[in-house]
PDB file of C-alpha atoms in Angstrom:
ATOM      1  CA  GLU J  78      35.394  33.288-110.517  1.00 65.00           C
ATOM      2  CA  ALA J  79      38.420  33.943-108.213  1.00 82.00           C
ATOM      3  CA  GLY J  80      41.012  36.182-109.597  1.00 93.00           C
ATOM      4  CA  VAL J  81      44.618  35.992-110.147  1.00 97.00           C
ATOM      5  CA  ALA J  82      46.398  35.602-106.895  1.00 97.00           C
ATOM      6  CA  GLN J  83      49.939  36.688-105.999  1.00 98.00           C
ATOM      7  CA  SER J  84      52.328  36.492-103.116  1.00 97.00           C
ATOM      8  CA  PRO J  85      53.912  37.918-101.339  1.00 97.00           C
ATOM      9  CA  ARG J  86      52.256  41.303-101.759  1.00 97.00           C
ATOM     10  CA  TYR J  87      55.436  42.950-100.663  1.00 97.00           C
ATOM     11  CA  LYS J  88      59.030  42.306-100.245  1.00 98.00           C
ATOM     12  CA  ILE J  89      61.993  44.260 -99.156  1.00 98.00           C
ATOM     13  CA  ILE J  90      65.547  42.925 -99.790  1.00 98.00           C
ATOM     14  CA  GLU J  91      69.241  44.189-100.230  1.00 97.00           C
ATOM     15  CA  LYS J  92      70.891  44.191-103.600  1.00 96.00           C
ATOM     16  CA  ARG J  93      72.610  40.865-104.626  1.00 97.00           C
ATOM     17  CA  GLN J  94      70.097  38.937-102.796  1.00 98.00           C
ATOM     18  CA  SER J  95      67.545  36.579-104.322  1.00 98.00           C
ATOM     19  CA  VAL J  96      63.937  36.786-104.108  1.00 98.00           C
ATOM     20  CA  ALA J  97      60.803  34.615-105.556  1.00 98.00           C
ATOM     21  CA  PHE J  98      57.404  35.705-106.609  1.00 98.00           C
ATOM     22  CA  TRP J  99      54.667  33.187-106.878  1.00 97.00           C
ATOM     23  CA  CYS J 100      51.196  33.531-109.249  1.00 98.00           C
ATOM     24  CA  ASN J 101      48.156  31.430-109.202  1.00 97.00           C
ATOM     25  CA  PRO J 102      46.205  32.248-112.422  1.00 96.00           C
ATOM     26  CA  ILE J 103      42.449  32.008-112.854  1.00 95.00           C
ATOM     27  CA  SER J 104      41.269  28.405-113.415  1.00 93.00           C
ATOM     28  CA  GLY J 105      41.311  27.111-116.867  1.00 91.00           C
ATOM     29  CA  HIS J 106      43.533  29.947-118.113  1.00 92.00           C
ATOM     30  CA  ALA J 107      46.269  28.569-120.510  1.00 92.00           C
ATOM     31  CA  THR J 108      48.201  31.967-120.882  1.00 92.00           C
ATOM     32  CA  LEU J 109      50.008  33.600-118.238  1.00 95.00           C
ATOM     33  CA  TYR J 110      52.353  36.743-118.503  1.00 96.00           C
ATOM     34  CA  TRP J 111      54.681  38.222-116.016  1.00 97.00           C
ATOM     35  CA  TYR J 112      55.004  42.179-116.049  1.00 97.00           C
ATOM     36  CA  GLN J 113      57.230  44.508-114.777  1.00 98.00           C
ATOM     37  CA  GLN J 114      56.006  47.921-113.624  1.00 96.00           C
ATOM     38  CA  ILE J 115      58.525  50.619-112.607  1.00 96.00           C
ATOM     39  CA  LEU J 116      56.831  53.551-110.545  1.00 92.00           C
ATOM     40  CA  GLY J 117      55.506  55.908-113.120  1.00 90.00           C
ATOM     41  CA  GLN J 118      55.569  53.553-116.164  1.00 92.00           C
ATOM     42  CA  GLY J 119      53.169  51.167-117.793  1.00 94.00           C
ATOM     43  CA  PRO J 120      53.609  47.348-117.265  1.00 96.00           C
ATOM     44  CA  LYS J 121      56.264  45.923-119.312  1.00 96.00           C
ATOM     45  CA  LEU J 122      56.200  41.956-120.422  1.00 95.00           C
ATOM     46  CA  LEU J 123      58.857  40.063-119.145  1.00 97.00           C
ATOM     47  CA  ILE J 124      57.558  36.497-120.159  1.00 97.00           C
ATOM     48  CA  GLN J 125      54.473  34.890-121.629  1.00 94.00           C
ATOM     49  CA  PHE J 126      53.674  31.239-121.104  1.00 94.00           C
ATOM     50  CA  GLN J 127      51.238  29.151-123.037  1.00 91.00           C
ATOM     51  CA  ASN J 128      50.270  26.221-120.744  1.00 90.00           C
ATOM     52  CA  ASN J 129      54.015  25.329-119.641  1.00 88.00           C
ATOM     53  CA  GLY J 130      55.814  26.414-122.683  1.00 93.00           C
ATOM     54  CA  VAL J 131      57.460  29.846-123.298  1.00 94.00           C
ATOM     55  CA  VAL J 132      56.112  31.832-125.904  1.00 92.00           C
ATOM     56  CA  ASP J 133      57.848  35.432-125.417  1.00 92.00           C
ATOM     57  CA  ASP J 134      60.783  35.917-123.061  1.00 95.00           C
ATOM     58  CA  SER J 135      62.706  38.551-125.280  1.00 93.00           C
ATOM     59  CA  GLN J 136      62.485  41.117-122.612  1.00 93.00           C
ATOM     60  CA  LEU J 137      63.472  39.099-119.853  1.00 96.00           C
ATOM     61  CA  PRO J 138      67.043  39.924-118.283  1.00 95.00           C
ATOM     62  CA  LYS J 139      67.983  36.144-118.441  1.00 95.00           C
ATOM     63  CA  ASP J 140      71.174  36.866-116.803  1.00 96.00           C
ATOM     64  CA  ARG J 141      69.331  37.340-113.506  1.00 97.00           C
ATOM     65  CA  PHE J 142      65.741  36.584-114.093  1.00 98.00           C
ATOM     66  CA  SER J 143      64.233  33.072-114.385  1.00 98.00           C
ATOM     67  CA  ALA J 144      60.519  31.930-114.460  1.00 97.00           C
ATOM     68  CA  GLU J 145      58.800  28.629-114.680  1.00 96.00           C
ATOM     69  CA  ARG J 146      55.241  27.442-115.012  1.00 96.00           C
ATOM     70  CA  LEU J 147      55.528  23.674-113.999  1.00 83.00           C
ATOM     71  CA  LYS J 148      52.325  21.674-114.923  1.00 87.00           C
ATOM     72  CA  GLY J 149      50.815  24.922-116.818  1.00 86.00           C
ATOM     73  CA  VAL J 150      49.258  26.207-113.640  1.00 93.00           C
ATOM     74  CA  ASP J 151      51.035  28.066-110.844  1.00 96.00           C
ATOM     75  CA  SER J 152      54.252  30.131-112.148  1.00 97.00           C
ATOM     76  CA  THR J 153      57.339  31.281-110.130  1.00 98.00           C
ATOM     77  CA  LEU J 154      59.536  34.333-111.176  1.00 98.00           C
ATOM     78  CA  LYS J 155      62.873  34.597-109.520  1.00 98.00           C
ATOM     79  CA  ILE J 156      65.652  37.176-109.523  1.00 98.00           C
ATOM     80  CA  GLN J 157      68.882  36.275-108.480  1.00 97.00           C
ATOM     81  CA  PRO J 158      70.849  38.601-107.758  1.00 97.00           C
ATOM     82  CA  ALA J 159      68.727  41.558-107.332  1.00 97.00           C
ATOM     83  CA  LYS J 160      69.751  44.847-108.455  1.00 97.00           C
ATOM     84  CA  LEU J 161      68.736  48.337-107.393  1.00 97.00           C
ATOM     85  CA  GLU J 162      66.853  49.145-110.688  1.00 97.00           C
ATOM     86  CA  ASP J 163      64.612  45.745-110.148  1.00 98.00           C
ATOM     87  CA  SER J 164      62.988  47.865-107.496  1.00 98.00           C
ATOM     88  CA  ALA J 165      59.176  47.703-109.031  1.00 97.00           C
ATOM     89  CA  VAL J 166      55.763  45.983-108.876  1.00 97.00           C
ATOM     90  CA  TYR J 167      55.656  42.577-110.610  1.00 98.00           C
ATOM     91  CA  LEU J 168      52.332  41.852-112.123  1.00 97.00           C
ATOM     92  CA  CYS J 169      51.121  38.388-112.991  1.00 97.00           C
ATOM     93  CA  ALA J 170      48.122  38.203-115.660  1.00 96.00           C
ATOM     94  CA  SER J 171      46.264  35.325-117.146  1.00 94.00           C
ATOM     95  CA  ARG J 172      44.241  34.917-120.352  1.00 91.00           C
ATOM     96  CA  ARG J 173      41.856  31.851-121.254  1.00 87.00           C
ATOM     97  CA  ASP J 174      44.226  31.389-124.384  1.00 77.00           C
ATOM     98  CA  SER J 175      46.203  33.204-126.762  1.00 68.00           C
ATOM     99  CA  SER J 176      44.191  32.776-129.797  1.00 67.00           C
ATOM    100  CA  SER J 177      41.726  35.524-129.577  1.00 63.00           C
ATOM    101  CA  TYR J 178      41.217  38.849-128.158  1.00 69.00           C
ATOM    102  CA  ASN J 179      39.902  37.698-124.701  1.00 69.00           C
ATOM    103  CA  GLU J 180      40.942  39.600-121.722  1.00 84.00           C
ATOM    104  CA  GLN J 181      43.981  39.695-119.675  1.00 90.00           C
ATOM    105  CA  PHE J 182      43.235  39.559-115.979  1.00 93.00           C
ATOM    106  CA  PHE J 183      45.894  41.231-113.652  1.00 95.00           C
ATOM    107  CA  GLY J 184      46.736  40.138-110.064  1.00 97.00           C
ATOM    108  CA  PRO J 185      47.201  42.913-107.512  1.00 96.00           C
ATOM    109  CA  GLY J 186      51.194  42.431-108.081  1.00 97.00           C
ATOM    110  CA  THR J 187      54.038  42.339-105.820  1.00 98.00           C
ATOM    111  CA  ARG J 188      56.072  45.393-104.750  1.00 97.00           C
ATOM    112  CA  LEU J 189      59.549  44.588-104.715  1.00 98.00           C
ATOM    113  CA  THR J 190      62.071  47.113-102.892  1.00 98.00           C
ATOM    114  CA  VAL J 191      65.762  46.444-103.367  1.00 98.00           C
ATOM    115  CA  LEU J 192      68.112  48.322-100.946  1.00 97.00           C
TER     116      LEU J 192
ATOM    117  CA  GLY C 285      59.045  47.660-132.266  1.00 82.00           C
ATOM    118  CA  GLU C 286      55.774  49.043-131.371  1.00 87.00           C
ATOM    119  CA  ASN C 287      56.060  52.275-129.245  1.00 92.00           C
ATOM    120  CA  VAL C 288      52.918  53.800-127.392  1.00 97.00           C
ATOM    121  CA  GLU C 289      52.816  57.401-126.257  1.00 97.00           C
ATOM    122  CA  GLN C 290      50.156  58.700-123.960  1.00 98.00           C
ATOM    123  CA  HIS C 291      48.984  62.237-122.861  1.00 97.00           C
ATOM    124  CA  PRO C 292      48.659  64.033-120.426  1.00 97.00           C
ATOM    125  CA  SER C 293      50.540  62.238-117.546  1.00 97.00           C
ATOM    126  CA  THR C 294      48.249  63.997-115.206  1.00 98.00           C
ATOM    127  CA  LEU C 295      44.628  65.426-115.364  1.00 98.00           C
ATOM    128  CA  SER C 296      42.467  67.002-112.730  1.00 98.00           C
ATOM    129  CA  VAL C 297      38.723  67.811-113.598  1.00 98.00           C
ATOM    130  CA  GLN C 298      35.717  68.746-111.472  1.00 98.00           C
ATOM    131  CA  GLU C 299      33.167  66.245-110.792  1.00 98.00           C
ATOM    132  CA  GLY C 300      30.783  66.066-113.670  1.00 97.00           C
ATOM    133  CA  ASP C 301      33.210  67.270-116.308  1.00 97.00           C
ATOM    134  CA  SER C 302      34.392  65.127-119.221  1.00 98.00           C
ATOM    135  CA  ALA C 303      38.066  63.795-119.111  1.00 98.00           C
ATOM    136  CA  VAL C 304      40.072  62.897-122.349  1.00 98.00           C
ATOM    137  CA  ILE C 305      43.276  60.807-122.548  1.00 98.00           C
ATOM    138  CA  LYS C 306      45.136  60.580-125.964  1.00 98.00           C
ATOM    139  CA  CYS C 307      47.566  57.915-127.157  1.00 98.00           C
ATOM    140  CA  THR C 308      49.531  57.414-130.338  1.00 98.00           C
ATOM    141  CA  TYR C 309      51.254  54.298-131.573  1.00 97.00           C
ATOM    142  CA  SER C 310      53.816  53.621-134.151  1.00 96.00           C
ATOM    143  CA  ASP C 311      53.210  50.350-135.525  1.00 93.00           C
ATOM    144  CA  SER C 312      50.781  50.601-138.307  1.00 93.00           C
ATOM    145  CA  ALA C 313      49.910  46.640-138.146  1.00 91.00           C
ATOM    146  CA  SER C 314      48.406  47.112-134.460  1.00 92.00           C
ATOM    147  CA  ASN C 315      45.020  46.111-134.385  1.00 91.00           C
ATOM    148  CA  TYR C 316      43.826  45.978-130.735  1.00 91.00           C
ATOM    149  CA  PHE C 317      43.626  48.756-128.410  1.00 94.00           C
ATOM    150  CA  PRO C 318      42.654  48.245-124.855  1.00 94.00           C
ATOM    151  CA  TRP C 319      42.251  50.548-122.011  1.00 97.00           C
ATOM    152  CA  TYR C 320      43.033  49.823-118.339  1.00 97.00           C
ATOM    153  CA  LYS C 321      42.412  51.169-115.257  1.00 97.00           C
ATOM    154  CA  GLN C 322      44.582  50.789-112.278  1.00 96.00           C
ATOM    155  CA  GLU C 323      43.717  51.816-108.594  1.00 95.00           C
ATOM    156  CA  LEU C 324      46.126  52.103-105.979  1.00 92.00           C
ATOM    157  CA  GLY C 325      47.638  48.811-104.648  1.00 89.00           C
ATOM    158  CA  LYS C 326      45.600  47.134-107.186  1.00 92.00           C
ATOM    159  CA  GLY C 327      46.378  45.555-110.771  1.00 94.00           C
ATOM    160  CA  PRO C 328      45.167  47.149-114.380  1.00 95.00           C
ATOM    161  CA  GLN C 329      41.425  46.291-114.984  1.00 95.00           C
ATOM    162  CA  LEU C 330      40.185  46.429-118.619  1.00 94.00           C
ATOM    163  CA  ILE C 331      37.534  48.923-118.933  1.00 96.00           C
ATOM    164  CA  ILE C 332      37.194  49.153-122.673  1.00 96.00           C
ATOM    165  CA  ASP C 333      38.891  47.942-126.080  1.00 93.00           C
ATOM    166  CA  ILE C 334      38.568  48.724-129.585  1.00 93.00           C
ATOM    167  CA  ARG C 335      39.716  46.787-132.663  1.00 90.00           C
ATOM    168  CA  SER C 336      41.004  48.261-135.766  1.00 86.00           C
ATOM    169  CA  ASN C 337      37.780  47.515-137.774  1.00 85.00           C
ATOM    170  CA  VAL C 338      35.767  50.013-135.681  1.00 83.00           C
ATOM    171  CA  GLY C 339      36.087  53.835-135.355  1.00 91.00           C
ATOM    172  CA  GLU C 340      34.512  54.265-132.130  1.00 94.00           C
ATOM    173  CA  LYS C 341      32.928  52.307-128.995  1.00 94.00           C
ATOM    174  CA  LYS C 342      30.792  53.352-126.373  1.00 96.00           C
ATOM    175  CA  ASP C 343      30.017  51.938-122.902  1.00 94.00           C
ATOM    176  CA  GLN C 344      27.920  54.025-120.640  1.00 96.00           C
ATOM    177  CA  ARG C 345      30.011  56.961-119.621  1.00 97.00           C
ATOM    178  CA  ILE C 346      33.228  55.729-121.361  1.00 98.00           C
ATOM    179  CA  ALA C 347      33.981  55.770-125.106  1.00 98.00           C
ATOM    180  CA  VAL C 348      37.050  55.250-127.206  1.00 98.00           C
ATOM    181  CA  THR C 349      37.829  56.535-130.581  1.00 97.00           C
ATOM    182  CA  LEU C 350      40.358  55.402-133.016  1.00 96.00           C
ATOM    183  CA  ASN C 351      41.954  57.131-135.916  1.00 95.00           C
ATOM    184  CA  LYS C 352      43.990  54.315-137.971  1.00 94.00           C
ATOM    185  CA  THR C 353      45.341  57.095-140.491  1.00 94.00           C
ATOM    186  CA  ALA C 354      46.837  59.185-137.857  1.00 95.00           C
ATOM    187  CA  LYS C 355      47.594  56.163-135.550  1.00 96.00           C
ATOM    188  CA  HIS C 356      45.896  57.448-132.644  1.00 95.00           C
ATOM    189  CA  PHE C 357      43.275  56.631-130.042  1.00 97.00           C
ATOM    190  CA  SER C 358      41.493  58.292-127.234  1.00 98.00           C
ATOM    191  CA  LEU C 359      39.471  57.298-124.242  1.00 98.00           C
ATOM    192  CA  HIS C 360      36.529  59.806-123.183  1.00 98.00           C
ATOM    193  CA  ILE C 361      35.064  59.790-119.651  1.00 98.00           C
ATOM    194  CA  THR C 362      31.656  61.784-119.362  1.00 97.00           C
ATOM    195  CA  GLU C 363      29.938  62.847-116.415  1.00 98.00           C
ATOM    196  CA  THR C 364      33.257  62.157-114.277  1.00 98.00           C
ATOM    197  CA  GLN C 365      32.824  60.871-110.707  1.00 97.00           C
ATOM    198  CA  PRO C 366      35.209  60.717-107.654  1.00 96.00           C
ATOM    199  CA  GLU C 367      35.436  56.953-108.163  1.00 96.00           C
ATOM    200  CA  ASP C 368      37.026  57.544-111.512  1.00 98.00           C
ATOM    201  CA  SER C 369      39.958  58.877-109.856  1.00 98.00           C
ATOM    202  CA  ALA C 370      42.630  56.230-110.902  1.00 98.00           C
ATOM    203  CA  VAL C 371      45.829  55.693-113.128  1.00 97.00           C
ATOM    204  CA  TYR C 372      44.726  54.932-116.619  1.00 98.00           C
ATOM    205  CA  PHE C 373      46.887  52.984-119.326  1.00 98.00           C
ATOM    206  CA  CYS C 374      46.298  52.536-122.838  1.00 97.00           C
ATOM    207  CA  ALA C 375      47.900  49.661-124.914  1.00 96.00           C
ATOM    208  CA  ALA C 376      48.302  48.468-128.425  1.00 94.00           C
ATOM    209  CA  SER C 377      49.100  44.894-129.769  1.00 91.00           C
ATOM    210  CA  LYS C 378      49.181  43.273-133.454  1.00 87.00           C
ATOM    211  CA  ASN C 379      46.705  40.272-133.728  1.00 76.00           C
ATOM    212  CA  THR C 380      47.148  38.611-130.286  1.00 67.00           C
ATOM    213  CA  ASP C 381      50.826  39.637-129.605  1.00 75.00           C
ATOM    214  CA  LYS C 382      51.977  41.104-126.495  1.00 85.00           C
ATOM    215  CA  LEU C 383      50.430  44.276-125.399  1.00 91.00           C
ATOM    216  CA  ILE C 384      52.680  47.403-125.291  1.00 93.00           C
ATOM    217  CA  PHE C 385      51.629  49.996-122.763  1.00 96.00           C
ATOM    218  CA  GLY C 386      51.523  53.584-122.518  1.00 97.00           C
ATOM    219  CA  THR C 387      53.208  55.566-119.787  1.00 96.00           C
ATOM    220  CA  GLY C 388      49.837  56.192-117.839  1.00 97.00           C
ATOM    221  CA  THR C 389      47.595  59.273-116.805  1.00 98.00           C
ATOM    222  CA  ARG C 390      46.777  59.927-113.465  1.00 98.00           C
ATOM    223  CA  LEU C 391      43.267  61.121-113.317  1.00 98.00           C
ATOM    224  CA  GLN C 392      41.715  63.064-110.230  1.00 98.00           C
ATOM    225  CA  VAL C 393      38.409  64.105-109.974  1.00 98.00           C
ATOM    226  CA  PHE C 394      37.399  66.711-107.528  1.00 96.00           C
ATOM    227  CA  PRO C 395      34.066  66.834-105.762  1.00 91.00           C
TER     228      PRO C 395
END
């Protein structure tokens, strides 16, 4: 089966600009996650969707980050305006559902550099 | 909330030797502990996981042990090969809640 797709793979912007990332999860996976991975650290959950509803966004800086998952399939993560500290890899992951210990599958990530 | 610490941050071994990575967690209610391997330019990939009702699990050259009393778990890789070189992350979660990741271990296997 096809894996989790993300685009773009790389993005360079200046601070205060806006940026958007796109994720297409594995077909049929109801649960979708966005993680932020700062260089040298483990992934940190930003937001979790179950179908098109938000399950957990407690770690999402809502003053500048937003995410949506229309129709419960693809998802976009937006940053507006970007700050230098937002430089990181943004990983999307999906799971068949959130009701069991099934595996989270990660996409390749989008590397964001904010200058 | 849950906090996961991981050691060492870097590990260099000779091909054929064993490698051990250790993690500790803070929330005694955590009951699911996966390990992920992340290669350069790729997302993390699950390599093995263990649940709190099991003390040890093996899959070919890799094994994970869990000590619930001490709240720590370890990854063991035997007969290491150059292709094992990557960054390894441990994680912990309670039931099916979000995963809390450790800070990662960069493993280098020298031929």
